[in-house]
Amino acid sequence: MNAIERSKCIIEAILADISRSYSQVGGGGISAIKQNSTTSFTVSISQEERVDLLTYEATIDAKGKVSVKKTGEDTKSH
């Protein structure tokens, strides 16, 4: 799997997790997805007076299956 395919698979897994677990559905939605390292990503979700920052760490097994785990949550005020 090349780097683009790996990032795509990880982002899809992160988006699926956010759909399942993120309950603050008001505001402006996802404003950014930033790759911090090969397997670490931060998702910015705009709210009315803040941005929620969700950090994920991904693992890929030998068969190419992607798993993600939320490793941090933060809030940035405007």
Short mmCIF file of C-alpha atoms in Angstrom, two decimals:
data_model
loop_
_atom_site.label_atom_id
_atom_site.label_comp_id
_atom_site.label_asym_id
_atom_site.label_seq_id
_atom_site.Cartn_x
_atom_site.Cartn_y
_atom_site.Cartn_z
CA MET A 1 0.00 0.00 0.00
CA ASN A 2 1.49 3.35 -1.00
CA ALA A 3 1.40 6.48 1.19
CA ILE A 4 -1.67 8.00 -0.51
CA GLU A 5 -3.68 4.78 -0.18
CA ARG A 6 -2.59 4.41 3.47
CA SER A 7 -3.68 7.99 4.29
CA LYS A 8 -7.00 7.48 2.47
CA CYS A 9 -7.76 4.28 4.40
CA ILE A 10 -6.87 5.91 7.73
CA ILE A 11 -8.99 9.01 7.00
CA GLU A 12 -11.97 6.83 6.04
CA ALA A 13 -11.64 4.92 9.33
CA ILE A 14 -11.42 8.19 11.28
CA LEU A 15 -14.52 9.58 9.55
CA ALA A 16 -16.42 6.39 10.37
CA ASP A 17 -15.41 6.73 14.04
CA ILE A 18 -16.50 10.38 14.12
CA SER A 19 -19.87 9.44 12.60
CA ARG A 20 -20.34 6.84 15.35
CA SER A 21 -19.02 8.73 18.34
CA TYR A 22 -19.08 12.52 17.89
CA SER A 23 -22.26 13.96 19.38
CA GLN A 24 -21.72 17.72 18.85
CA VAL A 25 -23.30 17.77 15.39
CA GLY A 26 -24.12 21.51 15.28
CA GLY A 27 -21.74 24.10 13.92
CA GLY A 28 -19.87 24.09 10.65
CA GLY A 29 -18.69 20.50 10.33
CA ILE A 30 -15.17 19.28 9.60
CA SER A 31 -12.91 22.20 8.73
CA ALA A 32 -9.57 20.36 8.45
CA ILE A 33 -7.86 16.99 8.59
CA LYS A 34 -4.13 17.25 9.27
CA GLN A 35 -1.63 14.43 9.07
CA ASN A 36 0.81 14.86 11.98
CA SER A 37 2.93 11.81 11.16
CA THR A 38 2.59 8.60 9.15
CA THR A 39 -0.11 7.25 11.47
CA SER A 40 -1.30 10.29 13.46
CA PHE A 41 -4.04 12.67 12.31
CA THR A 42 -5.89 15.62 13.87
CA VAL A 43 -9.43 16.48 12.78
CA SER A 44 -10.75 20.02 13.34
CA ILE A 45 -14.52 20.37 13.74
CA SER A 46 -15.88 23.92 13.75
CA GLN A 47 -18.48 24.85 16.34
CA GLU A 48 -20.06 28.27 16.93
CA GLU A 49 -17.36 29.77 19.16
CA ARG A 50 -14.74 27.04 19.16
CA VAL A 51 -12.98 24.35 17.18
CA ASP A 52 -12.94 20.81 18.54
CA LEU A 53 -9.66 19.01 17.84
CA LEU A 54 -9.73 15.21 17.75
CA THR A 55 -6.41 13.38 17.48
CA TYR A 56 -6.25 9.80 16.23
CA GLU A 57 -3.51 7.18 16.03
CA ALA A 58 -3.85 4.45 13.41
CA THR A 59 -2.46 0.94 13.09
CA ILE A 60 -2.39 -1.19 9.98
CA ASP A 61 -2.07 -4.96 10.36
CA ALA A 62 -0.21 -7.33 8.02
CA LYS A 63 -3.36 -7.85 5.93
CA GLY A 64 -3.83 -4.09 5.47
CA LYS A 65 -6.73 -3.70 7.92
CA VAL A 66 -6.79 -0.21 9.45
CA SER A 67 -7.75 0.44 13.08
CA VAL A 68 -7.96 3.88 14.66
CA LYS A 69 -7.98 4.98 18.27
CA LYS A 70 -8.78 8.48 19.50
CA THR A 71 -5.75 9.58 21.53
CA GLY A 72 -6.73 13.14 22.36
CA GLU A 73 -9.49 15.73 22.45
CA ASP A 74 -8.95 19.45 22.78
CA THR A 75 -10.89 22.64 22.20
CA LYS A 76 -9.56 25.84 20.67
CA SER A 77 -11.60 28.99 21.31
CA HIS A 78 -12.00 31.65 18.62
#
